[in-house]
Coordinates of C-alpha atoms in Angstrom, one line a residue:
Chain A
M1085 CA 0.0 0.0 0.0
K1086 CA 1.8 3.1 -1.2
N1087 CA 1.2 6.7 -0.3
K1088 CA -1.4 5.8 2.3
R1089 CA -2.7 9.0 3.9
P1090 CA -3.0 8.3 7.6
A1091 CA -5.3 11.3 8.2
M1092 CA -8.0 9.6 6.0
E1093 CA -10.2 7.0 7.5
P1094 CA -11.1 4.2 5.1
V1095 CA -14.4 4.7 3.4
S1096 CA -16.2 1.7 2.1
D1097 CA -17.0 0.9 -1.4
L1098 CA -20.6 1.1 -0.5
T1099 CA -20.2 4.8 0.4
A1100 CA -18.3 5.5 -2.8
G1101 CA -21.1 3.8 -4.7
R1102 CA -23.7 5.9 -3.1
L1103 CA -21.8 9.1 -3.7
S1104 CA -21.6 8.1 -7.4
V1105 CA -25.4 7.5 -7.4
Y1106 CA -25.9 11.0 -5.9
L1107 CA -23.8 12.5 -8.6
R1108 CA -25.9 10.7 -11.3
C1109 CA -29.0 12.2 -9.7
L1110 CA -27.6 15.7 -9.6
N1111 CA -26.7 15.3 -13.3
V1112 CA -30.4 14.6 -14.0
L1113 CA -31.5 17.6 -11.9
E1114 CA -29.0 19.9 -13.6
A1115 CA -30.0 18.7 -17.0
G1116 CA -33.6 19.6 -16.0
G1117 CA -32.6 23.1 -15.0
V1118 CA -33.0 22.5 -11.2
K1119 CA -30.8 24.8 -9.2
T1120 CA -31.3 23.7 -5.6
T1121 CA -32.3 20.4 -3.9
S1122 CA -32.4 18.8 -0.4
S1123 CA -31.7 15.3 1.0
K1124 CA -35.5 14.9 1.3
A1125 CA -36.2 15.9 -2.3
L1126 CA -33.4 13.7 -3.7
A1127 CA -34.7 10.8 -1.6
A1128 CA -38.2 11.2 -2.8
Q1129 CA -37.4 11.7 -6.5
F1130 CA -34.7 9.0 -6.8
H1131 CA -35.9 6.4 -4.2
L1132 CA -33.0 7.0 -1.8
N1133 CA -32.7 7.4 1.9
A1134 CA -32.6 11.0 3.1
A1135 CA -30.8 10.3 6.4
Q1136 CA -28.2 8.2 4.5
I1137 CA -27.6 11.0 2.1
R1138 CA -27.0 13.5 4.9
K1139 CA -24.8 11.1 6.7
D1140 CA -22.7 10.3 3.6
L1141 CA -22.3 13.9 2.7
A1142 CA -21.6 15.0 6.3
Y1143 CA -18.6 12.7 6.3
F1144 CA -16.9 14.9 3.7
G1145 CA -17.8 18.3 4.9
E1146 CA -20.7 20.8 5.3
F1147 CA -22.4 21.1 2.0
G1148 CA -25.9 22.2 2.9
V1149 CA -27.1 25.8 3.2
R1150 CA -29.7 26.5 5.9
G1151 CA -33.1 27.3 4.3
V1152 CA -31.9 26.3 0.8
G1153 CA -30.6 22.7 1.0
Y1154 CA -27.9 22.0 -1.5
Y1155 CA -26.9 24.1 -4.6
V1156 CA -27.0 21.4 -7.3
S1157 CA -23.9 22.6 -9.3
E1158 CA -21.9 23.2 -6.1
L1159 CA -22.6 19.8 -4.7
K1160 CA -21.8 18.3 -8.0
T1161 CA -18.4 19.9 -8.0
H1162 CA -17.7 18.7 -4.4
L1163 CA -18.8 15.1 -5.3
R1164 CA -16.7 15.1 -8.4
A1165 CA -13.7 16.1 -6.4
I1166 CA -14.4 13.5 -3.7
L1167 CA -14.7 10.8 -6.4
G1168 CA -11.4 11.9 -8.0
L1169 CA -13.1 13.1 -11.2
D1170 CA -11.7 16.7 -10.9
R1171 CA -8.6 15.5 -12.8
P1172 CA -8.3 13.3 -15.9
V1173 CA -8.7 9.6 -15.1
R1174 CA -7.1 7.5 -17.9
V1175 CA -8.7 4.2 -18.7
A1176 CA -7.3 1.3 -20.8
I1177 CA -9.6 -1.5 -22.0
L1178 CA -8.0 -4.9 -22.2
G1179 CA -9.7 -7.1 -24.7
A1180 CA -11.3 -5.9 -28.0
G1181 CA -14.1 -8.4 -28.2
N1182 CA -17.8 -7.4 -28.1
L1183 CA -17.6 -6.4 -24.4
G1184 CA -14.4 -4.4 -24.8
L1185 CA -15.8 -2.6 -27.9
A1186 CA -19.1 -1.9 -26.1
L1187 CA -17.3 -0.5 -23.1
A1188 CA -15.0 1.7 -25.2
D1189 CA -18.1 3.4 -26.7
Y1190 CA -20.1 3.5 -23.4
Q1191 CA -21.6 6.9 -23.3
G1192 CA -21.6 7.2 -19.5
F1193 CA -17.8 7.0 -19.2
Q1194 CA -17.2 9.9 -21.5
E1195 CA -20.0 12.0 -20.0
E1196 CA -18.3 11.7 -16.5
G1197 CA -14.9 12.7 -18.0
F1198 CA -13.1 9.4 -18.1
A1199 CA -10.5 9.4 -20.8
I1200 CA -10.5 6.1 -22.8
I1201 CA -6.8 5.7 -23.8
G1202 CA -7.5 2.8 -26.1
L1203 CA -8.4 -0.8 -26.6
F1204 CA -5.6 -3.4 -26.3
D1205 CA -5.6 -6.9 -27.7
T1206 CA -3.2 -9.7 -28.7
A1207 CA -5.0 -10.7 -31.9
A1208 CA -3.0 -9.3 -34.8
H1209 CA -6.0 -9.0 -37.0
K1210 CA -7.7 -6.7 -34.5
V1211 CA -4.8 -4.3 -33.9
G1212 CA -5.1 -1.1 -36.0
G1213 CA -8.9 -1.4 -36.0
K1214 CA -11.3 0.9 -34.2
S1215 CA -14.5 0.8 -32.2
R1216 CA -17.6 2.3 -33.8
Q1217 CA -16.9 5.6 -32.0
G1218 CA -13.3 5.5 -33.1
V1219 CA -11.4 4.2 -30.1
L1220 CA -8.2 2.6 -31.6
I1221 CA -7.2 -1.0 -30.9
H1222 CA -3.5 -1.4 -30.0
D1223 CA -1.2 -4.3 -29.4
L1224 CA -0.9 -5.4 -25.8
A1225 CA 2.8 -4.4 -25.9
E1226 CA 1.7 -0.8 -26.3
F1227 CA -0.4 -1.2 -23.1
Q1228 CA 2.7 -2.4 -21.2
R1229 CA 4.7 0.6 -22.5
C1230 CA 1.9 3.1 -21.4
A1231 CA 1.4 1.4 -18.0
H1232 CA 5.1 1.4 -17.2
A1233 CA 5.2 5.1 -18.2
G1234 CA 2.5 5.7 -15.6
Q1235 CA -0.1 6.8 -18.3
I1236 CA -2.9 4.4 -17.2
D1237 CA -5.0 4.9 -14.1
I1238 CA -7.5 2.1 -14.5
A1239 CA -7.4 -1.1 -16.5
V1240 CA -10.7 -2.5 -17.5
V1241 CA -10.5 -6.3 -18.0
A1242 CA -12.8 -7.5 -20.8
V1243 CA -11.1 -10.7 -21.8
P1244 CA -12.5 -14.3 -21.6
A1245 CA -12.5 -15.8 -18.1
D1246 CA -9.7 -18.2 -18.8
N1247 CA -7.3 -15.4 -19.6
A1248 CA -8.5 -12.9 -17.0
Q1249 CA -6.1 -13.7 -14.1
Q1250 CA -3.1 -13.6 -16.4
V1251 CA -4.1 -10.2 -17.9
V1252 CA -4.7 -8.8 -14.4
D1253 CA -1.3 -10.0 -13.2
M1254 CA 0.3 -8.4 -16.3
A1255 CA -1.4 -5.1 -15.6
V1256 CA -0.4 -5.1 -12.0
N1257 CA 3.2 -5.9 -12.9
C1258 CA 3.2 -2.9 -15.2
G1259 CA 2.2 -0.7 -12.3
V1260 CA -1.6 -0.4 -12.7
R1261 CA -3.2 -0.1 -9.2
A1262 CA -6.9 -0.1 -10.0
I1263 CA -8.7 -2.7 -12.1
L1264 CA -12.3 -3.1 -13.2
N1265 CA -13.0 -6.7 -14.0
F1266 CA -15.9 -8.0 -16.1
S1267 CA -14.9 -11.7 -16.2
P1268 CA -17.2 -13.9 -14.0
G1269 CA -14.4 -15.8 -12.2
A1270 CA -12.8 -14.9 -8.9
L1271 CA -9.5 -13.1 -9.4
K1272 CA -6.7 -12.3 -7.0
V1273 CA -4.6 -9.2 -6.6
G1274 CA -2.0 -8.3 -4.0
Q1275 CA -2.3 -5.7 -1.2
G1276 CA -2.6 -2.0 -2.3
I1277 CA -4.2 -3.0 -5.6
K1278 CA -7.9 -2.3 -5.9
L1279 CA -9.9 -4.9 -7.9
K1280 CA -13.6 -4.1 -8.6
N1281 CA -15.6 -7.0 -10.0
V1282 CA -18.7 -6.2 -12.1
D1283 CA -20.9 -9.3 -11.9
L1284 CA -23.8 -8.8 -14.3
T1285 CA -25.5 -11.9 -12.9
V1286 CA -26.2 -10.2 -9.6
S1287 CA -28.4 -7.6 -11.5
L1288 CA -30.3 -10.3 -13.4
E1289 CA -30.9 -12.2 -10.2
S1290 CA -32.4 -9.2 -8.4
L1291 CA -35.0 -9.3 -11.2
S1292 CA -35.7 -13.1 -11.0
F1293 CA -36.0 -12.5 -7.2
F1294 CA -38.6 -9.8 -7.9
L1295 CA -40.5 -12.1 -10.2
A1296 CA -40.3 -15.1 -7.8
R1297 CA -41.9 -13.0 -5.1
G1298 CA -44.9 -12.3 -7.2
G1299 CA -43.8 -8.9 -8.4
G1300 CA -44.3 -6.9 -5.1
D1301 CA -42.9 -3.4 -5.2
V1302 CA -39.5 -3.1 -3.7
P1303 CA -37.4 0.0 -3.3
D1304 CA -34.6 0.6 -5.8
A1305 CA -31.1 0.0 -4.5
Chain B
M1374 CA -48.6 -2.6 -7.2
K1375 CA -50.4 -5.7 -8.5
N1376 CA -50.6 -9.2 -6.9
K1377 CA -49.1 -8.0 -3.7
R1378 CA -48.8 -10.8 -1.2
P1379 CA -49.6 -9.3 2.2
A1380 CA -47.8 -12.1 4.0
M1381 CA -44.5 -11.2 2.3
E1382 CA -42.8 -8.1 3.6
P1383 CA -40.9 -6.2 0.9
V1384 CA -37.2 -7.1 0.8
S1385 CA -34.9 -4.5 -0.6
D1386 CA -32.9 -4.8 -3.7
L1387 CA -29.8 -4.5 -1.5
T1388 CA -30.8 -7.8 0.3
A1389 CA -31.4 -9.5 -3.0
G1390 CA -28.0 -8.3 -4.2
R1391 CA -26.3 -9.7 -1.1
L1392 CA -28.1 -13.1 -1.4
S1393 CA -26.8 -13.2 -5.0
V1394 CA -23.3 -12.5 -3.8
Y1395 CA -23.6 -15.3 -1.2
L1396 CA -24.7 -17.6 -4.0
R1397 CA -21.6 -16.6 -6.0
C1398 CA -19.4 -17.4 -3.0
L1399 CA -21.0 -20.8 -2.4
N1400 CA -20.4 -21.6 -6.1
V1401 CA -16.7 -20.9 -5.5
L1402 CA -16.6 -23.1 -2.4
E1403 CA -18.4 -25.9 -4.1
A1404 CA -16.1 -25.8 -7.1
G1405 CA -13.2 -26.1 -4.6
G1406 CA -14.8 -29.2 -3.0
V1407 CA -15.8 -27.4 0.3
K1408 CA -18.8 -29.1 1.9
T1409 CA -19.6 -26.9 4.9
T1410 CA -19.1 -23.3 5.8
S1411 CA -20.2 -20.7 8.3
S1412 CA -21.1 -17.0 8.3
K1413 CA -17.7 -16.3 9.9
A1414 CA -15.7 -18.3 7.3
L1415 CA -17.7 -16.8 4.4
A1416 CA -17.1 -13.3 5.8
A1417 CA -13.4 -13.9 6.2
Q1418 CA -12.8 -15.5 2.8
F1419 CA -15.0 -13.1 0.7
H1420 CA -14.7 -9.8 2.7
L1421 CA -18.3 -9.9 3.8
N1422 CA -20.0 -9.1 7.2
A1423 CA -20.8 -12.2 9.2
A1424 CA -23.6 -10.6 11.2
Q1425 CA -25.2 -9.3 8.0
I1426 CA -25.0 -12.8 6.4
R1427 CA -26.8 -14.3 9.5
K1428 CA -29.4 -11.6 9.4
D1429 CA -30.1 -11.9 5.7
L1430 CA -30.4 -15.7 5.8
A1431 CA -32.5 -15.7 9.0
Y1432 CA -35.1 -13.6 7.3
F1433 CA -35.9 -16.5 5.0
G1434 CA -35.6 -19.4 7.4
E1435 CA -33.3 -21.5 9.6
F1436 CA -30.5 -22.7 7.4
G1437 CA -27.6 -23.2 9.9
V1438 CA -26.9 -26.5 11.7
R1439 CA -25.5 -26.2 15.2
G1440 CA -21.9 -27.3 15.3
V1441 CA -21.6 -27.5 11.5
G1442 CA -22.7 -24.1 10.2
Y1443 CA -24.1 -24.4 6.7
Y1444 CA -24.0 -27.2 4.2
V1445 CA -22.8 -25.6 1.1
S1446 CA -24.9 -27.5 -1.5
E1447 CA -28.0 -27.2 0.7
L1448 CA -27.7 -23.5 1.3
K1449 CA -27.1 -23.1 -2.5
T1450 CA -30.4 -24.8 -3.2
H1451 CA -32.2 -22.6 -0.7
L1452 CA -30.7 -19.4 -2.1
R1453 CA -31.4 -20.4 -5.7
A1454 CA -35.1 -21.0 -4.7
I1455 CA -35.3 -17.6 -2.9
L1456 CA -33.8 -15.9 -5.9
G1457 CA -36.3 -17.6 -8.2
L1458 CA -33.6 -19.6 -10.0
D1459 CA -35.2 -23.0 -9.3
R1460 CA -37.3 -22.6 -12.4
P1461 CA -36.2 -21.5 -15.9
V1462 CA -35.9 -17.7 -16.2
R1463 CA -36.2 -16.7 -19.9
V1464 CA -34.2 -13.6 -21.0
A1465 CA -34.5 -11.7 -24.2
I1466 CA -31.8 -9.2 -25.2
L1467 CA -33.0 -6.1 -27.1
G1468 CA -30.3 -4.6 -29.3
A1469 CA -27.7 -6.7 -31.1
G1470 CA -24.9 -4.2 -31.0
N1471 CA -21.6 -4.9 -29.3
L1472 CA -23.1 -4.8 -25.8
G1473 CA -26.1 -7.0 -26.7
L1474 CA -23.8 -9.6 -28.4
A1475 CA -21.5 -9.5 -25.3
L1476 CA -24.4 -10.1 -22.9
A1477 CA -25.8 -12.9 -25.1
D1478 CA -22.5 -14.8 -24.6
Y1479 CA -21.8 -13.7 -21.0
Q1480 CA -20.7 -16.9 -19.3
G1481 CA -22.2 -16.0 -15.9
F1482 CA -25.8 -15.9 -17.1
Q1483 CA -25.6 -19.4 -18.5
E1484 CA -23.8 -20.8 -15.5
E1485 CA -26.6 -19.6 -13.2
G1486 CA -29.2 -21.1 -15.5
F1487 CA -30.7 -18.1 -17.2
A1488 CA -32.1 -19.1 -20.6
I1489 CA -31.2 -16.6 -23.3
I1490 CA -34.1 -16.8 -25.6
G1491 CA -32.5 -14.7 -28.3
L1492 CA -31.2 -11.3 -29.5
F1493 CA -33.7 -8.9 -31.1
D1494 CA -33.0 -6.0 -33.4
T1495 CA -34.7 -3.8 -35.9
A1496 CA -31.7 -3.7 -38.4
A1497 CA -32.6 -6.0 -41.3
H1498 CA -29.0 -6.8 -42.0
K1499 CA -28.4 -8.2 -38.5
V1500 CA -31.5 -10.4 -38.3
G1501 CA -30.7 -14.0 -39.0
G1502 CA -27.1 -13.6 -37.7
K1503 CA -25.7 -15.1 -34.5
S1504 CA -23.5 -14.1 -31.6
R1505 CA -20.1 -15.9 -31.4
Q1506 CA -21.7 -18.5 -29.1
G1507 CA -24.6 -19.0 -31.5
V1508 CA -27.4 -16.9 -30.0
L1509 CA -29.7 -16.0 -32.9
I1510 CA -30.7 -12.5 -33.8
H1511 CA -34.4 -12.1 -34.5
D1512 CA -36.6 -9.3 -35.7
L1513 CA -38.2 -7.2 -33.0
A1514 CA -41.6 -8.3 -34.2
E1515 CA -40.6 -11.8 -33.0
F1516 CA -39.9 -10.4 -29.5
Q1517 CA -43.4 -8.9 -29.5
R1518 CA -44.9 -12.2 -30.4
C1519 CA -42.9 -14.1 -27.7
A1520 CA -43.7 -11.4 -25.0
H1521 CA -47.4 -11.4 -25.8
A1522 CA -47.3 -15.2 -25.5
G1523 CA -45.8 -14.9 -22.0
Q1524 CA -42.5 -16.5 -23.1
I1525 CA -40.2 -13.8 -21.8
D1526 CA -39.5 -13.2 -18.1
I1527 CA -36.8 -10.5 -18.3
A1528 CA -36.0 -8.1 -21.1
V1529 CA -32.4 -6.8 -21.2
V1530 CA -32.2 -3.4 -22.9
A1531 CA -28.9 -2.9 -24.8
V1532 CA -29.9 -0.3 -27.3
P1533 CA -28.5 3.3 -27.7
A1534 CA -29.6 5.7 -25.0
D1535 CA -31.8 7.7 -27.4
N1536 CA -34.0 4.6 -28.2
A1537 CA -34.0 3.1 -24.7
Q1538 CA -37.3 4.6 -23.3
Q1539 CA -39.2 3.6 -26.5
V1540 CA -37.9 0.0 -26.3
V1541 CA -38.7 -0.2 -22.6
D1542 CA -42.3 1.1 -23.3
M1543 CA -42.7 -1.5 -26.1
A1544 CA -41.5 -4.3 -23.8
V1545 CA -43.9 -3.3 -21.0
N1546 CA -46.8 -3.0 -23.4
C1547 CA -46.1 -6.5 -24.5
G1548 CA -46.4 -7.7 -20.9
V1549 CA -42.8 -7.9 -19.7
R1550 CA -42.6 -7.0 -16.0
A1551 CA -38.8 -7.1 -15.3
I1552 CA -36.3 -5.1 -17.2
L1553 CA -32.5 -4.8 -17.0
N1554 CA -31.3 -1.6 -18.5
F1555 CA -27.8 -0.8 -19.6
S1556 CA -28.4 2.5 -21.2
P1557 CA -27.0 5.4 -19.1
G1558 CA -30.1 7.7 -19.2
A1559 CA -32.9 7.8 -16.6
L1560 CA -35.9 5.7 -17.7
K1561 CA -39.4 5.5 -16.5
V1562 CA -41.8 2.5 -16.0
G1563 CA -45.2 2.2 -14.4
Q1564 CA -46.1 0.6 -11.1
G1565 CA -45.7 -3.1 -10.8
I1566 CA -42.9 -3.1 -13.3
K1567 CA -39.3 -3.7 -12.0
L1568 CA -36.6 -1.7 -13.8
K1569 CA -33.0 -2.4 -12.8
N1570 CA -30.4 0.0 -14.1
V1571 CA -26.8 -1.2 -14.5
D1572 CA -24.7 2.0 -14.4
L1573 CA -21.2 0.9 -15.3
T1574 CA -20.0 4.4 -14.4
V1575 CA -20.6 3.8 -10.7
S1576 CA -18.0 0.9 -10.8
L1577 CA -15.4 3.0 -12.5
E1578 CA -16.0 5.9 -10.1
S1579 CA -15.4 3.7 -7.1
L1580 CA -11.9 3.1 -8.6
S1581 CA -11.2 6.7 -9.2
F1582 CA -12.3 7.4 -5.7
F1583 CA -9.8 4.8 -4.4
L1584 CA -7.0 6.4 -6.5
A1585 CA -8.0 9.9 -5.4
R1586 CA -7.7 8.9 -1.7
G1587 CA -4.1 7.7 -2.3
G1588 CA -5.0 4.1 -2.6
G1589 CA -5.8 3.3 1.0
D1590 CA -7.2 -0.2 1.4
V1591 CA -11.0 -0.3 1.6
P1592 CA -13.2 -3.4 2.0
D1593 CA -14.9 -4.8 -1.0
A1594 CA -18.6 -4.2 -1.4

């Protein structure tokens, strides 16, 4: 674990996930011309918990204004800074199959300011090609060069499950410290490296759970 | 809210998500030949909260055995039943772009027993084609026929953001009650319909949050 800041208490992934959801909500409000909001209004409109919103935000400072609530654009700026989005975050996508190509063009990433450095693959016939939106496919050797040069903040792993651990090890060995993995298997990384698994099955199961229970209304997560 | 069963209290999406994660963990244990486990062992191995595991499971019954803990395969069977996976769950994927094709072949879905009915698209040149694993691409009219006949449990929306609301409305009008949406915009559905949004940006932001805080270790969600 390098550069640990002792003054900062660890904050769970769950908190980070909620802050990220709040930012999404504020984007919606801003797009609709809304200037101010409150924990209560946010909770009502987006099916969130008002007390939880206040608690999560209070952890990072005093953002509310008495009698007003929150200024949407100001709170957005704060949340973006807390989430590390106030500086460029450079993302490399490993694997230029359907999933990699889809992620390279995923609208949400660009909207939030993530910089997609490129797609990287070992298949010679793919190298030199592009995603539909024009993200270039490079050879994996180019990824290693960029990573060693400290030009990659996050590696997104979109290779088949059988190759995933090998690709993760390679990225970590090149100095990448944050990895978003889409392969369904269980991967291992050493201390000080952050591995986030996106398991799409969990989302599908929350729907089968809903159907199995006869479709009773449940609050959104 | 239709068909509400008064005897069943609503269970949040968060609980369903955790049950789904427990099932994933049990799959890993079973694959490794492990026969019994406990909330403490599960928590330690998979970075979960033991008290939360006991609380979540207790809500659905008495699964532990004194002096043993949980039988892995028995608990798996129970969780699969709770999550509605003990009967076939039929999934249609709307949109045969890169994302739709990637989802059609996503290993995790098949492993958990979801039946991918097919891909559906309006582009004539795609209809009749197949994903790499052989999932057929049908015309959207065929989706409407299947949905009206009650043959689709979950519709996965993998179309561009601009078309997403229209596609969701169409699916709901054909009788589909559970929707998994991958488009980044905010969609609306009526009461009694369950819409689950997968926002991939949230995962990426939890990594930029980690990097922004200097890479301090945080527990996995």
